[in-house]
């Protein structure tokens, strides 16, 4: 086998250089700031003290130029989208309440003003938002509409030269809104715009919610506190409702749709639905940031568990010494494939951030949508991985992992909502599948089953059909008879690609029958639809890992990353072994060889486990668990 | 197909009768008490208030005769082991801190006094323990020894007619001890007994830790609070250490080993190791109770998620109505197989409790050990299932599931430790596998890899070899060509049995090579060892479900349970599809048919989902989530 030996000791700094990538300097800057004592974890703080601490930390962040990175340089911003998203990712090493609160303020609220508003909003608000002189909320989700936000029910009706924002009933109450319960002074409120008696779909409005000085809710605005949550209790989530609250005509964030003084509606985008999904598309940074910080939290959990796994001993060996638990195969199997996947997702995330940074606003719509799809898919996989890996890390630390002081309970509780906020993962994977099936040519974020099913009832989907061939499958099978193939990147990549083609084709065939009963057909294929989304993203992730290795100049680090990538690929194959077996891509005996290869890789990577987590360069104060004092 | 139709509406009470089974009356009594306001959930209580509330609730329980059920009638107990364990299971519907605190007091502390002590201890303490006049701890786990308790390091040295209990260093500190931080007055302390300069292995000692009146730690006893935990914050876990604390000779719980006034040691069991594992074996009730209450918490989470899934609507159907989310296949797939498994585990638990209740103390040792193995295995599967199913239930409720008021965060956090306390699940499954391989003839709870591996190095394991045959596999495969076979209980049972035989045989073959390198051979087979434990328990679970159906007289309930059992069996097969494919038990096309069958069962059971959770008859105050007010 032509695989370079991994030296017995690899310098973690060489790995850090590859991991840090394009925004390495910015990452170092965030690490340095987060190492300050004031960014400490909130173990055992009450809700009010925690909220106060997070707001103080937010103000400390505002003292740097990083919060401005995502904003237009014309108004004092940095014009560095990639850096902005990366800095949210890095905050994920610390208290995730701070990451979320920063994300609400600068990513969602500020991002909406920047990207949905026009010069009049930018001039008036951007500087104050960057500096925290204006704290704001992003009020989209309603009690009755979370995934299906196109049908939210708050209204903004044009009357007498301004808008009246109104919550018609309890179902239309804005729900889980960050910054609402305590600190926010203004909200970007998403509402159905009504003018001239006609509804023009969902638009965003800037609505003051609290008196600047006293902090009391303004007349007509009702604010409730969502109360304690599983985690993220440093974020003041609340519910907002509006009783005929008047705002001026200029409160409309009017980049994609405007109302003239006489009430005439105009928009550069004709279709209400397409306009709304274009607006949503601009908000992609939120999802990208959630995926990134989910990755950071996962890294921290694995770093804690692997350090503990190297200290903790249990049961004596024949020679009398007690065995370090990370020397057990079962323990390696819990942590090392999860670590490999964390590396893989990291590189996929980095590639996504680069693409997001580089994309031109004049890029073709398909390209924009492909990027949105990638963000959606990676968010789903990264957050599910965080949930699973942090759970495993907790269990790998036994009783110690259950004590708050050892930090894993906080990580688990804080990240738990990541799988369902900023887009429910199940819905996001459907969106990914839809993009694959339509080559990103349909109204993209229209997630309803009906829209998907109807599309197939009306069209021939020849584009996706017959991309697969029996010949390719046989080739892959034949090559796999040699175990060396398992460790050849091109075989792995072709295997992932072939699986994706086959699954997508299968879904297309199923959905073609949708004319007679669109919902029924869509629903009975839903498991295949979700699988299509997942295997597509897994292919992108493997490709991203392979490209990152190509960029690695240090030969030792590179040799190690090659093995980590093998472990990612082979454990992903092992997880989906039933598919590969059931579709003739692997024989029974080769399937067993996959499991043996994963075991072998676990044992080869065991001596490098500590190096691999040290390479994340997590500030030590976020790893200061008493269980690690030996 | 000869399957009785399920009527459109099944009476949940008929199901409750089957579920409640042998201890139905007791279950009704617990439900009635738990419906009282004082047993409310602790949403948003601080640690101190929560601890106080749980102690008050514990006192209310002590006002009934249920805490005494597990104790000897000669001292005022009920002599009803099954009832005792079932009452702990039922407490799992409510605040799990109360279940754990009750378990510590009456199950572990009281159980140790009852089962490891003799008349002198029973006379003096049992009544006070039942009545809560004496609150106590079970101090086994040490900082350095959790799974490997045989090697714990606290010592009890016989000196001048009594014992000196001592913690030699920080590693020997008693860790995570329930009732220690606040309420306990006495502890059963497990320590290496030393007399005449010789160590006789681990024994249990009654050691007073606090002054009865003031609650201050007694001289020589140090008590620390473990501080906040992920969950179960109503339980006061602490750390105990002893600085040469003197207790009288009678403090030794001397059923299995005693020291005479002159220091002479005597025991009915010669081997130190066998004696210790016999002592541990008597404590089986704790594990059984954890499995049961994990089941109760799972039922509650699924009841919440299914009620919400029937209320929550998202995205419009062709006819304009918004779709109830439980009508989506993906949502059904999240919740219904989990519900079917919950039923299956319930019946397996009930069977286990009955066996535990009925076993005679004079039963052959193999029978005792088979029971211990079953308890260990079910505890592992039930608690992992709880972790996964409660996580899924939370995600199925989206943002609402993340708010503490909606109860799922508490369920998730409280049950999280179940997989690693009362025996780490990974270690427990090893124990199950070992029992299978040795036909329960070895020192049973000696969990060390060395002991397992050495056993195989020394013995021929013909007993387990060749139980499988190629003929059986071919028969199963042939029958499976007819989809009807999937719904035949006997085919399912034979398939599970065949899988178990094959896996156990494979492990035996691997371990036979252990002579040269016991640890290496054991370690490289560890994944197979764990699989053997798991598939064995899955077979027991399916058998228990099948037997329970036989006991069901109501034809409607029975027809419904048949389908639920099919869903359990087929989704378990689907989960392990790679094995069945890779070992020639299913062809590729039949594997796809398994997935279709699971989908079909989900859609058939969808209309009965609410009935199936209502049948658990969970007191409504534990389902009073605001998200369910519509």
Short mmCIF file of N, CA, C and O in Angstrom, two decimals, chain A residues 272-352:
data_model
loop_
_atom_site.label_atom_id
_atom_site.label_comp_id
_atom_site.label_asym_id
_atom_site.label_seq_id
_atom_site.Cartn_x
_atom_site.Cartn_y
_atom_site.Cartn_z
N UNK A 272 -44.19 36.76 -5.25
CA UNK A 272 -44.12 36.93 -3.79
C UNK A 272 -43.23 35.86 -3.16
O UNK A 272 -42.42 36.12 -2.28
N UNK A 273 -43.43 34.66 -3.65
CA UNK A 273 -42.73 33.53 -3.05
C UNK A 273 -41.24 33.63 -3.35
O UNK A 273 -40.39 33.52 -2.45
N UNK A 274 -40.89 33.88 -4.60
CA UNK A 274 -39.48 33.98 -4.95
C UNK A 274 -38.81 35.14 -4.20
O UNK A 274 -37.67 35.04 -3.75
N UNK A 275 -39.54 36.23 -4.07
CA UNK A 275 -38.99 37.38 -3.34
C UNK A 275 -38.67 36.99 -1.90
O UNK A 275 -37.59 37.25 -1.38
N UNK A 276 -39.62 36.29 -1.28
CA UNK A 276 -39.41 35.92 0.13
C UNK A 276 -38.21 34.99 0.25
O UNK A 276 -37.38 35.14 1.14
N UNK A 277 -38.09 34.02 -0.66
CA UNK A 277 -36.98 33.08 -0.54
C UNK A 277 -35.65 33.73 -0.90
O UNK A 277 -34.61 33.35 -0.39
N UNK A 278 -35.68 34.76 -1.72
CA UNK A 278 -34.47 35.54 -1.97
C UNK A 278 -34.06 36.27 -0.69
O UNK A 278 -32.88 36.31 -0.33
N UNK A 279 -35.06 36.86 -0.02
CA UNK A 279 -34.77 37.53 1.25
C UNK A 279 -34.18 36.54 2.25
O UNK A 279 -33.17 36.82 2.90
N UNK A 280 -34.80 35.38 2.36
CA UNK A 280 -34.28 34.38 3.29
C UNK A 280 -32.87 33.96 2.92
O UNK A 280 -32.02 33.74 3.78
N UNK A 281 -32.64 33.86 1.62
CA UNK A 281 -31.33 33.41 1.14
C UNK A 281 -30.21 34.33 1.61
O UNK A 281 -29.10 33.87 1.88
N UNK A 282 -30.52 35.61 1.74
CA UNK A 282 -29.47 36.53 2.18
C UNK A 282 -29.08 36.27 3.64
O UNK A 282 -28.04 36.73 4.09
N UNK A 283 -29.92 35.52 4.32
CA UNK A 283 -29.67 35.33 5.75
C UNK A 283 -28.90 34.03 6.02
O UNK A 283 -28.82 33.56 7.15
N UNK A 284 -28.32 33.49 5.00
CA UNK A 284 -27.57 32.24 5.06
C UNK A 284 -26.49 32.24 6.14
O UNK A 284 -26.17 31.21 6.71
N UNK A 285 -25.96 33.43 6.46
CA UNK A 285 -24.83 33.45 7.40
C UNK A 285 -25.18 32.86 8.76
O UNK A 285 -24.33 32.31 9.45
N UNK A 286 -26.43 33.01 9.15
CA UNK A 286 -26.85 32.47 10.44
C UNK A 286 -26.65 30.97 10.49
O UNK A 286 -26.07 30.42 11.43
N UNK A 287 -27.12 30.29 9.45
CA UNK A 287 -26.96 28.83 9.41
C UNK A 287 -25.51 28.43 9.38
O UNK A 287 -25.10 27.46 10.02
N UNK A 288 -24.72 29.17 8.60
CA UNK A 288 -23.30 28.83 8.50
C UNK A 288 -22.64 28.99 9.87
O UNK A 288 -21.82 28.16 10.28
N UNK A 289 -23.03 30.03 10.58
CA UNK A 289 -22.43 30.26 11.90
C UNK A 289 -22.85 29.18 12.90
O UNK A 289 -22.04 28.76 13.74
N UNK A 290 -24.09 28.72 12.81
CA UNK A 290 -24.52 27.67 13.72
C UNK A 290 -23.74 26.38 13.45
O UNK A 290 -23.26 25.72 14.38
N UNK A 291 -23.56 26.04 12.18
CA UNK A 291 -22.79 24.85 11.85
C UNK A 291 -21.37 24.97 12.39
O UNK A 291 -20.83 24.04 12.98
N UNK A 292 -20.78 26.14 12.21
CA UNK A 292 -19.41 26.35 12.68
C UNK A 292 -19.28 26.24 14.18
O UNK A 292 -18.38 25.59 14.70
N UNK A 293 -20.20 26.88 14.89
CA UNK A 293 -20.04 26.84 16.34
C UNK A 293 -20.45 25.49 16.90
O UNK A 293 -19.92 25.06 17.94
N UNK A 294 -21.34 24.78 16.22
CA UNK A 294 -21.61 23.38 16.62
C UNK A 294 -20.31 22.58 16.53
O UNK A 294 -20.00 21.77 17.41
N UNK A 295 -19.54 22.85 15.47
CA UNK A 295 -18.25 22.18 15.33
C UNK A 295 -17.31 22.52 16.47
O UNK A 295 -16.64 21.65 17.03
N UNK A 296 -17.27 23.79 16.86
CA UNK A 296 -16.38 24.18 17.96
C UNK A 296 -16.76 23.50 19.26
O UNK A 296 -15.90 23.04 20.02
N UNK A 297 -18.07 23.44 19.53
CA UNK A 297 -18.52 22.80 20.77
C UNK A 297 -18.18 21.31 20.74
O UNK A 297 -17.78 20.73 21.76
N UNK A 298 -18.31 20.70 19.58
CA UNK A 298 -17.96 19.28 19.44
C UNK A 298 -16.48 19.07 19.71
O UNK A 298 -16.08 18.13 20.40
N UNK A 299 -15.66 19.97 19.17
CA UNK A 299 -14.22 19.86 19.40
C UNK A 299 -13.90 19.93 20.89
O UNK A 299 -13.08 19.19 21.42
N UNK A 300 -14.58 20.86 21.57
CA UNK A 300 -14.31 21.02 23.00
C UNK A 300 -14.71 19.75 23.75
O UNK A 300 -13.97 19.26 24.61
N UNK A 301 -15.88 19.20 23.42
CA UNK A 301 -16.34 17.99 24.12
C UNK A 301 -15.37 16.83 23.88
O UNK A 301 -15.03 16.09 24.81
N UNK A 302 -14.92 16.70 22.64
CA UNK A 302 -14.00 15.58 22.35
C UNK A 302 -12.64 15.81 22.99
O UNK A 302 -12.00 14.86 23.45
N UNK A 303 -12.21 17.07 23.06
CA UNK A 303 -10.93 17.35 23.72
C UNK A 303 -11.02 16.97 25.20
O UNK A 303 -10.10 16.36 25.77
N UNK A 304 -12.16 17.30 25.83
CA UNK A 304 -12.34 16.93 27.24
C UNK A 304 -12.34 15.41 27.40
O UNK A 304 -11.66 14.86 28.27
N UNK A 305 -13.10 14.74 26.55
CA UNK A 305 -13.25 13.28 26.71
C UNK A 305 -11.95 12.55 26.40
O UNK A 305 -11.63 11.54 27.03
N UNK A 306 -11.20 13.05 25.43
CA UNK A 306 -9.95 12.36 25.08
C UNK A 306 -8.89 12.61 26.14
O UNK A 306 -8.16 11.70 26.53
N UNK A 307 -8.83 13.81 26.67
CA UNK A 307 -7.90 14.04 27.79
C UNK A 307 -8.26 13.13 28.96
O UNK A 307 -7.40 12.53 29.60
N UNK A 308 -9.54 13.04 29.24
CA UNK A 308 -9.97 12.19 30.36
C UNK A 308 -9.68 10.73 30.05
O UNK A 308 -9.20 9.98 30.92
N UNK A 309 -9.93 10.32 28.81
CA UNK A 309 -9.69 8.93 28.40
C UNK A 309 -8.23 8.53 28.51
O UNK A 309 -7.90 7.35 28.60
N UNK A 310 -7.33 9.51 28.47
CA UNK A 310 -5.90 9.22 28.62
C UNK A 310 -5.47 9.20 30.08
O UNK A 310 -4.38 8.72 30.40
N UNK A 311 -6.28 9.78 30.95
CA UNK A 311 -5.96 9.79 32.39
C UNK A 311 -6.61 8.66 33.13
O UNK A 311 -6.04 8.05 34.03
N UNK A 312 -7.85 8.39 32.76
CA UNK A 312 -8.68 7.46 33.52
C UNK A 312 -8.22 6.03 33.28
O UNK A 312 -8.05 5.62 32.14
N UNK A 313 -8.07 5.29 34.35
CA UNK A 313 -7.71 3.88 34.24
C UNK A 313 -8.80 3.05 34.87
O UNK A 313 -9.42 3.46 35.85
N UNK A 314 -9.02 1.86 34.34
CA UNK A 314 -10.01 0.97 34.94
C UNK A 314 -9.71 -0.47 34.55
O UNK A 314 -9.49 -0.75 33.38
N UNK A 315 -9.64 -1.31 35.51
CA UNK A 315 -9.34 -2.75 35.38
C UNK A 315 -7.86 -2.98 35.07
O UNK A 315 -7.26 -2.27 34.27
N UNK A 316 -7.35 -4.00 35.73
CA UNK A 316 -5.92 -4.27 35.58
C UNK A 316 -5.65 -5.18 34.39
O UNK A 316 -6.44 -6.04 34.03
N UNK A 317 -4.51 -4.95 33.78
CA UNK A 317 -4.00 -5.78 32.68
C UNK A 317 -3.27 -6.98 33.26
O UNK A 317 -2.92 -6.98 34.44
N UNK A 318 -2.95 -7.95 32.40
CA UNK A 318 -2.17 -9.09 32.88
C UNK A 318 -0.92 -8.68 33.67
O UNK A 318 -0.63 -9.25 34.71
N UNK A 319 -0.23 -7.65 33.20
CA UNK A 319 1.01 -7.28 33.91
C UNK A 319 0.75 -6.47 35.17
O UNK A 319 1.69 -6.01 35.82
N UNK A 320 -0.51 -6.27 35.48
CA UNK A 320 -0.81 -5.62 36.74
C UNK A 320 -1.17 -4.16 36.66
O UNK A 320 -1.86 -3.64 37.52
N UNK A 321 -0.72 -3.48 35.62
CA UNK A 321 -1.08 -2.07 35.49
C UNK A 321 -2.54 -1.92 35.13
O UNK A 321 -3.08 -2.71 34.35
N UNK A 322 -3.16 -0.87 35.65
CA UNK A 322 -4.53 -0.62 35.24
C UNK A 322 -4.54 -0.01 33.84
O UNK A 322 -3.69 0.82 33.50
N UNK A 323 -5.52 -0.40 33.04
CA UNK A 323 -5.56 -0.01 31.64
C UNK A 323 -6.14 1.41 31.50
O UNK A 323 -7.18 1.73 32.06
N UNK A 324 -5.44 2.24 30.75
CA UNK A 324 -5.96 3.57 30.38
C UNK A 324 -7.18 3.34 29.50
O UNK A 324 -7.10 2.58 28.53
N UNK A 325 -8.30 3.97 29.83
CA UNK A 325 -9.53 3.56 29.14
C UNK A 325 -9.50 3.81 27.63
O UNK A 325 -10.13 3.09 26.87
N UNK A 326 -8.71 4.80 27.20
CA UNK A 326 -8.65 5.03 25.75
C UNK A 326 -7.90 3.92 25.01
O UNK A 326 -7.90 3.86 23.79
N UNK A 327 -7.28 3.01 25.77
CA UNK A 327 -6.65 1.86 25.12
C UNK A 327 -7.65 0.75 24.79
O UNK A 327 -7.32 -0.18 24.06
N UNK A 328 -8.86 0.86 25.34
CA UNK A 328 -9.87 -0.13 24.98
C UNK A 328 -10.44 0.19 23.60
O UNK A 328 -10.78 1.35 23.32
N UNK A 329 -10.59 -0.85 22.82
CA UNK A 329 -11.17 -0.67 21.49
C UNK A 329 -12.55 -0.01 21.57
O UNK A 329 -12.88 0.89 20.78
N UNK A 330 -13.37 -0.45 22.53
CA UNK A 330 -14.73 0.10 22.61
C UNK A 330 -14.69 1.60 22.88
O UNK A 330 -15.52 2.36 22.36
N UNK A 331 -13.73 2.04 23.67
CA UNK A 331 -13.61 3.47 23.97
C UNK A 331 -13.10 4.23 22.74
O UNK A 331 -13.60 5.31 22.42
N UNK A 332 -12.14 3.67 22.05
CA UNK A 332 -11.66 4.29 20.81
C UNK A 332 -12.79 4.41 19.80
O UNK A 332 -12.94 5.44 19.14
N UNK A 333 -13.59 3.35 19.72
CA UNK A 333 -14.70 3.35 18.77
C UNK A 333 -15.73 4.42 19.09
O UNK A 333 -16.41 4.93 18.21
N UNK A 334 -15.87 4.74 20.38
CA UNK A 334 -16.80 5.81 20.74
C UNK A 334 -16.26 7.16 20.27
O UNK A 334 -17.00 7.99 19.76
N UNK A 335 -14.96 7.39 20.49
CA UNK A 335 -14.43 8.75 20.33
C UNK A 335 -13.71 9.02 19.01
O UNK A 335 -13.79 10.13 18.50
N UNK A 336 -12.99 8.06 18.48
CA UNK A 336 -12.12 8.39 17.35
C UNK A 336 -12.88 8.58 16.02
O UNK A 336 -12.58 9.53 15.29
N UNK A 337 -13.84 7.73 15.67
CA UNK A 337 -14.60 8.06 14.47
C UNK A 337 -15.32 9.42 14.61
O UNK A 337 -15.41 10.18 13.64
N UNK A 338 -15.78 9.72 15.80
CA UNK A 338 -16.43 11.02 16.01
C UNK A 338 -15.42 12.15 15.81
O UNK A 338 -15.75 13.21 15.25
N UNK A 339 -14.19 11.92 16.23
CA UNK A 339 -13.15 12.93 16.04
C UNK A 339 -12.82 13.09 14.56
O UNK A 339 -12.67 14.22 14.05
N UNK A 340 -12.74 11.98 13.85
CA UNK A 340 -12.45 12.04 12.41
C UNK A 340 -13.55 12.81 11.68
O UNK A 340 -13.28 13.64 10.81
N UNK A 341 -14.80 12.55 12.07
CA UNK A 341 -15.90 13.25 11.43
C UNK A 341 -15.87 14.74 11.75
O UNK A 341 -16.23 15.59 10.93
N UNK A 342 -15.41 15.07 12.95
CA UNK A 342 -15.29 16.47 13.34
C UNK A 342 -14.26 17.19 12.47
O UNK A 342 -14.48 18.33 12.04
N UNK A 343 -13.14 16.51 12.20
CA UNK A 343 -12.16 17.07 11.25
C UNK A 343 -12.79 17.25 9.87
O UNK A 343 -12.65 18.29 9.24
N UNK A 344 -13.49 16.22 9.43
CA UNK A 344 -14.09 16.28 8.08
C UNK A 344 -15.05 17.46 7.98
O UNK A 344 -15.01 18.24 7.02
N UNK A 345 -15.91 17.59 8.98
CA UNK A 345 -16.88 18.68 8.94
C UNK A 345 -16.20 20.04 9.05
O UNK A 345 -16.65 21.02 8.46
N UNK A 346 -15.10 20.08 9.79
CA UNK A 346 -14.36 21.34 9.88
C UNK A 346 -13.91 21.81 8.51
O UNK A 346 -14.07 22.99 8.15
N UNK A 347 -13.34 20.90 7.74
CA UNK A 347 -12.82 21.31 6.43
C UNK A 347 -13.97 21.65 5.47
O UNK A 347 -13.84 22.54 4.63
N UNK A 348 -15.08 20.93 5.61
CA UNK A 348 -16.24 21.24 4.77
C UNK A 348 -16.78 22.63 5.11
O UNK A 348 -17.19 23.41 4.25
N UNK A 349 -16.76 22.93 6.41
CA UNK A 349 -17.22 24.23 6.88
C UNK A 349 -16.31 25.34 6.33
O UNK A 349 -16.78 26.37 5.86
N UNK A 350 -15.02 25.08 6.39
CA UNK A 350 -14.06 26.09 5.93
C UNK A 350 -14.26 26.38 4.45
O UNK A 350 -14.21 27.53 4.00
N UNK A 351 -14.49 25.32 3.69
CA UNK A 351 -14.73 25.48 2.26
C UNK A 351 -16.00 26.28 2.01
O UNK A 351 -16.05 27.17 1.16
N UNK A 352 -17.03 25.96 2.80
CA UNK A 352 -18.30 26.69 2.67
C UNK A 352 -18.11 28.17 2.97
O UNK A 352 -18.61 29.05 2.26
#
